[in-house]
Amino acid sequence: MSRRPLIAGNWKMNGLSADGIALAKGVAEKRKAEAALACDVLVCPPFTLLADVARALAGSGVAVGGQDCHAKVSGAHTGDTSATMLKDIGCSHVIVGHSERRTDHGETDAVVKAKAAAAHAAGLVAIVCIGETLAQRDDGRTLEVNKTQLKGSLPEGANAANTVIAYEPVWAIGTGRTATPEQAQEVHAFIRSELVKLVGETEADKMRILYGGSMKPENAAQLIALADVDGGLIGGASLKAEDFWAIARNCA
Ligand code: PEP
């Protein structure tokens, strides 16, 4: 099965108006200059930049996504943003269950599942993040932890068109430490085998599974080339258009 890779940038809580818009324009220019590139490209700026970045990227072929959404459509939830609101300002995707949300905001699998369901209801693609901590890996619990998170975070109706999985080992996020190709392929293949049970063989075969965790120009080629790695969710290296693009160019 050949799956079209997705290269997604997670800007996290970085960027003020001028540099955020400049970064978006830089990515758009690179995308336009390489129209034949065989991957989808997405950037997920902080909430304050979403509308400006969506405008800057209009017509460029680069998609825009949120970094989180609330599970409800509207209501008394101060400081939160609904998936419907993200859709309304031009987003096509939203990241849910990033390990930083799970850690900083105590998000459980059930919360992540509800957010992913809200994303689907709003017509967004949910990028559902899962991944083990270093302690869990050292305890030999990597596959079990990812299995539990996957099962608990995927809502009813998840399919390859509305869901992308991001495997992000927590110990590799922002640490400069990357999973080896063997470690990444082992977990990605395992996730796909679990997806067969959850969404059926056809959808599991089509569903994209991204790797995230210190992906950068120097290590992207070998990770993206792996049989069950269908692109990357990139944090630090997505903050420079040159680096982000050097990663994207590995998609044949
Ligand atoms: C991320 O935030 O999803 C991520 C993978 O970050 P980094 O690339 O900086 O490790």
Tab-separated table of C-alpha atoms and ligand atoms in Angstrom:
chain	number	residue	atom	x	y	z
A	1	MET	CA	0.000	0.000	0.000
A	2	SER	CA	1.472	3.360	-0.873
A	3	ARG	CA	0.349	6.098	1.474
A	4	ARG	CA	0.991	9.739	0.613
A	5	PRO	CA	3.261	11.064	3.365
A	6	LEU	CA	2.297	14.015	5.537
A	7	ILE	CA	4.928	16.431	6.788
A	8	ALA	CA	3.415	18.413	9.656
A	9	GLY	CA	5.035	21.240	11.601
A	10	ASN	CA	4.048	21.788	15.219
A	11	TRP	CA	5.155	25.306	16.087
A	12	LYS	CA	4.037	24.870	19.717
A	13	MET	CA	3.998	28.152	21.706
A	14	ASN	CA	6.411	29.949	19.389
A	15	GLY	CA	6.080	32.952	17.136
A	16	LEU	CA	4.739	36.492	17.188
A	17	SER	CA	2.847	37.935	14.220
A	18	ALA	CA	5.740	39.092	12.079
A	19	ASP	CA	7.955	36.023	12.377
A	20	GLY	CA	4.997	33.606	12.217
A	21	ILE	CA	3.701	35.108	8.996
A	22	ALA	CA	7.233	35.233	7.549
A	23	LEU	CA	7.718	31.555	8.392
A	24	ALA	CA	4.385	30.634	6.776
A	25	LYS	CA	5.273	32.605	3.660
A	26	GLY	CA	8.675	30.939	3.535
A	27	VAL	CA	7.062	27.488	3.601
A	28	ALA	CA	4.492	28.532	0.976
A	29	GLU	CA	7.242	29.734	-1.367
A	30	LYS	CA	9.102	26.467	-1.037
A	31	ARG	CA	5.924	24.494	-1.647
A	32	LYS	CA	5.118	26.487	-4.776
A	33	ALA	CA	8.646	26.044	-6.097
A	34	GLU	CA	8.296	22.292	-5.753
A	35	ALA	CA	4.797	21.582	-6.956
A	36	ALA	CA	5.574	17.949	-7.755
A	37	LEU	CA	6.621	17.089	-4.199
A	38	ALA	CA	4.937	13.800	-3.300
A	39	CYS	CA	3.682	14.647	0.175
A	40	ASP	CA	1.081	16.752	1.941
A	41	VAL	CA	2.415	19.647	4.009
A	42	LEU	CA	0.771	21.089	7.109
A	43	VAL	CA	1.731	23.730	9.648
A	44	CYS	CA	0.173	24.022	13.112
A	45	PRO	CA	0.896	27.503	14.518
A	46	PRO	CA	-0.170	28.733	17.934
A	47	PHE	CA	-3.788	29.837	18.149
A	48	THR	CA	-2.952	33.551	17.926
A	49	LEU	CA	-1.401	33.085	14.484
A	50	LEU	CA	-3.915	30.696	12.934
A	51	ALA	CA	-6.016	33.225	11.040
A	52	ASP	CA	-3.007	35.176	9.733
A	53	VAL	CA	-1.161	32.022	8.741
A	54	ALA	CA	-4.271	30.625	7.023
A	55	ARG	CA	-4.462	33.847	4.991
A	56	ALA	CA	-0.742	33.772	4.185
A	57	LEU	CA	-1.003	30.162	2.993
A	58	ALA	CA	-4.224	30.459	1.002
A	59	GLY	CA	-3.793	28.817	-2.395
A	60	SER	CA	-0.263	27.589	-1.592
A	61	GLY	CA	-1.163	23.938	-1.076
A	62	VAL	CA	0.130	24.071	2.508
A	63	ALA	CA	-2.588	23.192	5.013
A	64	VAL	CA	-3.135	24.775	8.446
A	65	GLY	CA	-4.029	23.004	11.658
A	66	GLY	CA	-4.643	23.719	15.318
A	67	GLN	CA	-2.556	22.256	18.139
A	68	ASP	CA	-5.540	21.336	20.290
A	69	CYS	CA	-9.316	21.734	20.451
A	70	HIS	CA	-12.059	21.428	23.049
A	71	ALA	CA	-14.413	18.466	22.927
A	72	LYS	CA	-17.491	20.702	22.900
A	73	VAL	CA	-18.686	22.871	20.022
A	74	SER	CA	-19.255	26.017	22.135
A	75	GLY	CA	-20.112	27.133	25.646
A	76	ALA	CA	-18.647	28.207	28.969
A	77	HIS	CA	-15.062	26.996	28.522
A	78	THR	CA	-12.850	30.015	29.124
A	79	GLY	CA	-9.642	29.989	27.159
A	80	ASP	CA	-10.594	27.041	24.989
A	81	THR	CA	-11.163	26.770	21.255
A	82	SER	CA	-13.568	24.377	19.561
A	83	ALA	CA	-12.879	22.294	16.486
A	84	THR	CA	-15.704	24.150	14.742
A	85	MET	CA	-13.902	27.450	15.395
A	86	LEU	CA	-10.691	26.021	13.955
A	87	LYS	CA	-12.564	24.891	10.862
A	88	ASP	CA	-14.169	28.312	10.587
A	89	ILE	CA	-10.818	30.122	10.329
A	90	GLY	CA	-9.420	27.801	7.693
A	91	CYS	CA	-7.947	24.814	9.503
A	92	SER	CA	-8.175	21.350	8.000
A	93	HIS	CA	-6.390	19.448	10.791
A	94	VAL	CA	-5.963	19.511	14.546
A	95	ILE	CA	-3.408	17.780	16.769
A	96	VAL	CA	-4.969	16.035	19.768
A	97	GLY	CA	-3.318	14.267	22.668
A	98	HIS	CA	0.177	15.686	22.208
A	99	SER	CA	2.298	14.476	25.113
A	100	GLU	CA	2.760	18.075	26.247
A	101	ARG	CA	-1.046	18.378	26.562
A	102	ARG	CA	-1.240	15.016	28.292
A	103	THR	CA	1.466	16.121	30.762
A	104	ASP	CA	0.761	19.847	31.191
A	105	HIS	CA	-3.032	19.570	31.196
A	106	GLY	CA	-3.584	16.057	32.489
A	107	GLU	CA	-5.346	14.920	29.332
A	108	THR	CA	-6.375	11.292	29.512
A	109	ASP	CA	-7.084	8.937	26.631
A	110	ALA	CA	-10.802	9.548	27.172
A	111	VAL	CA	-10.320	13.317	26.822
A	112	VAL	CA	-8.224	12.826	23.697
A	113	LYS	CA	-10.870	10.538	22.250
A	114	ALA	CA	-13.592	13.138	22.849
A	115	LYS	CA	-11.447	15.820	21.202
A	116	ALA	CA	-10.778	13.605	18.190
A	117	ALA	CA	-14.516	12.921	17.886
A	118	ALA	CA	-15.185	16.680	18.014
A	119	ALA	CA	-12.585	17.207	15.287
A	120	HIS	CA	-14.294	14.640	13.080
A	121	ALA	CA	-17.716	16.169	13.717
A	122	ALA	CA	-16.336	19.555	12.634
A	123	GLY	CA	-14.850	18.095	9.462
A	124	LEU	CA	-11.236	18.232	10.609
A	125	VAL	CA	-8.596	15.546	10.347
A	126	ALA	CA	-7.503	14.580	13.864
A	127	ILE	CA	-3.801	13.918	14.359
A	128	VAL	CA	-3.907	11.616	17.372
A	129	CYS	CA	-0.614	11.505	19.297
A	130	ILE	CA	0.551	8.539	21.332
A	131	GLY	CA	3.916	7.508	22.744
A	132	GLU	CA	5.717	6.017	25.699
A	133	THR	CA	7.940	7.704	28.266
A	134	LEU	CA	11.540	6.644	28.807
A	135	ALA	CA	10.622	4.896	32.057
A	136	GLN	CA	7.934	2.901	30.253
A	137	ARG	CA	10.377	1.937	27.487
A	138	ASP	CA	13.031	0.949	30.021
A	139	ASP	CA	10.405	-1.212	31.758
A	140	GLY	CA	9.733	-3.033	28.487
A	141	ARG	CA	6.222	-1.578	28.268
A	142	THR	CA	6.522	0.325	24.980
A	143	LEU	CA	4.091	-1.749	22.931
A	144	GLU	CA	1.583	-2.161	25.743
A	145	VAL	CA	1.528	1.602	26.449
A	146	ASN	CA	1.050	2.504	22.796
A	147	LYS	CA	-1.657	-0.134	22.418
A	148	THR	CA	-3.586	1.238	25.398
A	149	GLN	CA	-3.268	4.861	24.281
A	150	LEU	CA	-4.283	4.027	20.720
A	151	LYS	CA	-7.337	2.056	21.753
A	152	GLY	CA	-8.374	4.652	24.332
A	153	SER	CA	-7.845	7.690	22.105
A	154	LEU	CA	-9.466	6.619	18.832
A	155	PRO	CA	-13.157	7.524	18.557
A	156	GLU	CA	-15.894	5.578	16.775
A	157	GLY	CA	-15.847	6.308	13.077
A	158	ALA	CA	-12.110	6.915	12.851
A	159	ASN	CA	-10.849	6.119	9.375
A	160	ALA	CA	-7.908	6.891	7.119
A	161	ALA	CA	-9.558	10.022	5.743
A	162	ASN	CA	-10.307	11.678	9.081
A	163	THR	CA	-7.469	10.401	11.282
A	164	VAL	CA	-3.685	10.398	11.298
A	165	ILE	CA	-1.714	8.726	14.090
A	166	ALA	CA	1.483	10.349	15.360
A	167	TYR	CA	3.841	8.050	17.229
A	168	GLU	CA	5.910	10.357	19.397
A	169	PRO	CA	8.115	8.680	21.983
A	170	VAL	CA	8.058	11.208	24.830
A	171	TRP	CA	11.786	10.719	25.441
A	172	ALA	CA	12.516	11.919	21.895
A	173	ILE	CA	10.405	15.087	21.903
A	174	GLY	CA	12.542	18.201	22.060
A	175	THR	CA	15.455	16.233	23.486
A	176	GLY	CA	17.601	15.851	20.383
A	177	ARG	CA	17.372	12.098	20.948
A	178	THR	CA	15.666	10.292	18.073
A	179	ALA	CA	14.279	6.765	17.880
A	180	THR	CA	16.524	4.528	15.816
A	181	PRO	CA	14.995	3.327	12.538
A	182	GLU	CA	14.590	-0.123	14.139
A	183	GLN	CA	12.778	1.293	17.174
A	184	ALA	CA	10.524	3.466	15.020
A	185	GLN	CA	9.638	0.720	12.541
A	186	GLU	CA	8.924	-1.759	15.326
A	187	VAL	CA	6.388	0.538	16.987
A	188	HIS	CA	4.866	1.803	13.725
A	189	ALA	CA	4.318	-1.749	12.452
A	190	PHE	CA	2.819	-2.662	15.813
A	191	ILE	CA	0.480	0.339	15.718
A	192	ARG	CA	-0.660	-0.646	12.245
A	193	SER	CA	-1.361	-4.190	13.399
A	194	GLU	CA	-3.427	-2.790	16.289
A	195	LEU	CA	-5.259	-0.476	13.888
A	196	VAL	CA	-6.401	-3.527	11.947
A	197	LYS	CA	-8.343	-4.605	15.046
A	198	LEU	CA	-9.716	-1.112	15.667
A	199	VAL	CA	-10.626	0.198	12.208
A	200	GLY	CA	-10.326	-2.862	9.973
A	201	GLU	CA	-7.660	-3.932	7.545
A	202	THR	CA	-8.508	-1.606	4.663
A	203	GLU	CA	-8.477	1.572	6.766
A	204	ALA	CA	-5.436	0.441	8.772
A	205	ASP	CA	-3.578	-0.083	5.553
A	206	LYS	CA	-4.448	3.421	4.335
A	207	MET	CA	-4.063	5.295	7.642
A	208	ARG	CA	-0.970	7.469	7.944
A	209	ILE	CA	1.284	6.979	10.951
A	210	LEU	CA	3.726	9.854	11.476
A	211	TYR	CA	6.919	9.709	13.492
A	212	GLY	CA	7.616	12.614	15.843
A	213	GLY	CA	10.559	13.243	18.155
A	214	SER	CA	13.590	15.327	17.207
A	215	MET	CA	13.133	14.708	13.491
A	216	LYS	CA	15.517	16.977	11.622
A	217	PRO	CA	17.134	17.274	8.178
A	218	GLU	CA	19.984	14.947	9.201
A	219	ASN	CA	17.807	12.021	10.315
A	220	ALA	CA	14.573	12.460	8.361
A	221	ALA	CA	15.537	10.451	5.273
A	222	GLN	CA	16.069	7.180	7.089
A	223	LEU	CA	12.924	7.560	9.207
A	224	ILE	CA	10.621	8.577	6.357
A	225	ALA	CA	11.915	5.699	4.239
A	226	LEU	CA	10.678	3.102	6.752
A	227	ALA	CA	7.833	0.892	5.566
A	228	ASP	CA	5.312	2.008	8.189
A	229	VAL	CA	6.430	5.612	8.655
A	230	ASP	CA	4.236	7.919	6.579
A	231	GLY	CA	5.838	11.268	7.321
A	232	GLY	CA	6.645	13.290	10.396
A	233	LEU	CA	5.275	15.553	13.085
A	234	ILE	CA	8.073	18.037	13.544
A	235	GLY	CA	8.493	20.489	16.399
A	236	GLY	CA	11.778	22.392	16.688
A	237	ALA	CA	12.877	21.869	13.099
A	238	SER	CA	9.589	23.259	11.763
A	239	LEU	CA	10.460	26.731	13.043
A	240	LYS	CA	12.895	27.365	10.197
A	241	ALA	CA	11.479	27.093	6.674
A	242	GLU	CA	14.822	25.767	5.376
A	243	ASP	CA	14.981	22.918	7.893
A	244	PHE	CA	11.305	22.058	7.569
A	245	TRP	CA	11.662	21.943	3.828
A	246	ALA	CA	14.828	19.890	3.938
A	247	ILE	CA	12.755	17.280	5.805
A	248	ALA	CA	9.814	17.479	3.379
A	249	ARG	CA	12.120	16.971	0.409
A	250	ASN	CA	12.807	13.444	1.593
A	251	CYS	CA	9.368	12.435	0.388
A	252	ALA	CA	9.957	10.827	-2.958
B	1	PEP	C1	6.508	17.614	18.618
B	1	PEP	O1	6.321	18.574	19.331
B	1	PEP	O2	5.533	17.014	18.162
B	1	PEP	C2	7.877	17.214	18.326
B	1	PEP	C3	8.079	16.087	17.719
B	1	PEP	O3	8.869	18.070	18.737
B	1	PEP	P1	10.437	17.986	18.346
B	1	PEP	O4	10.504	17.735	16.854
B	1	PEP	O5	10.988	19.315	18.714
B	1	PEP	O6	11.013	16.853	19.097
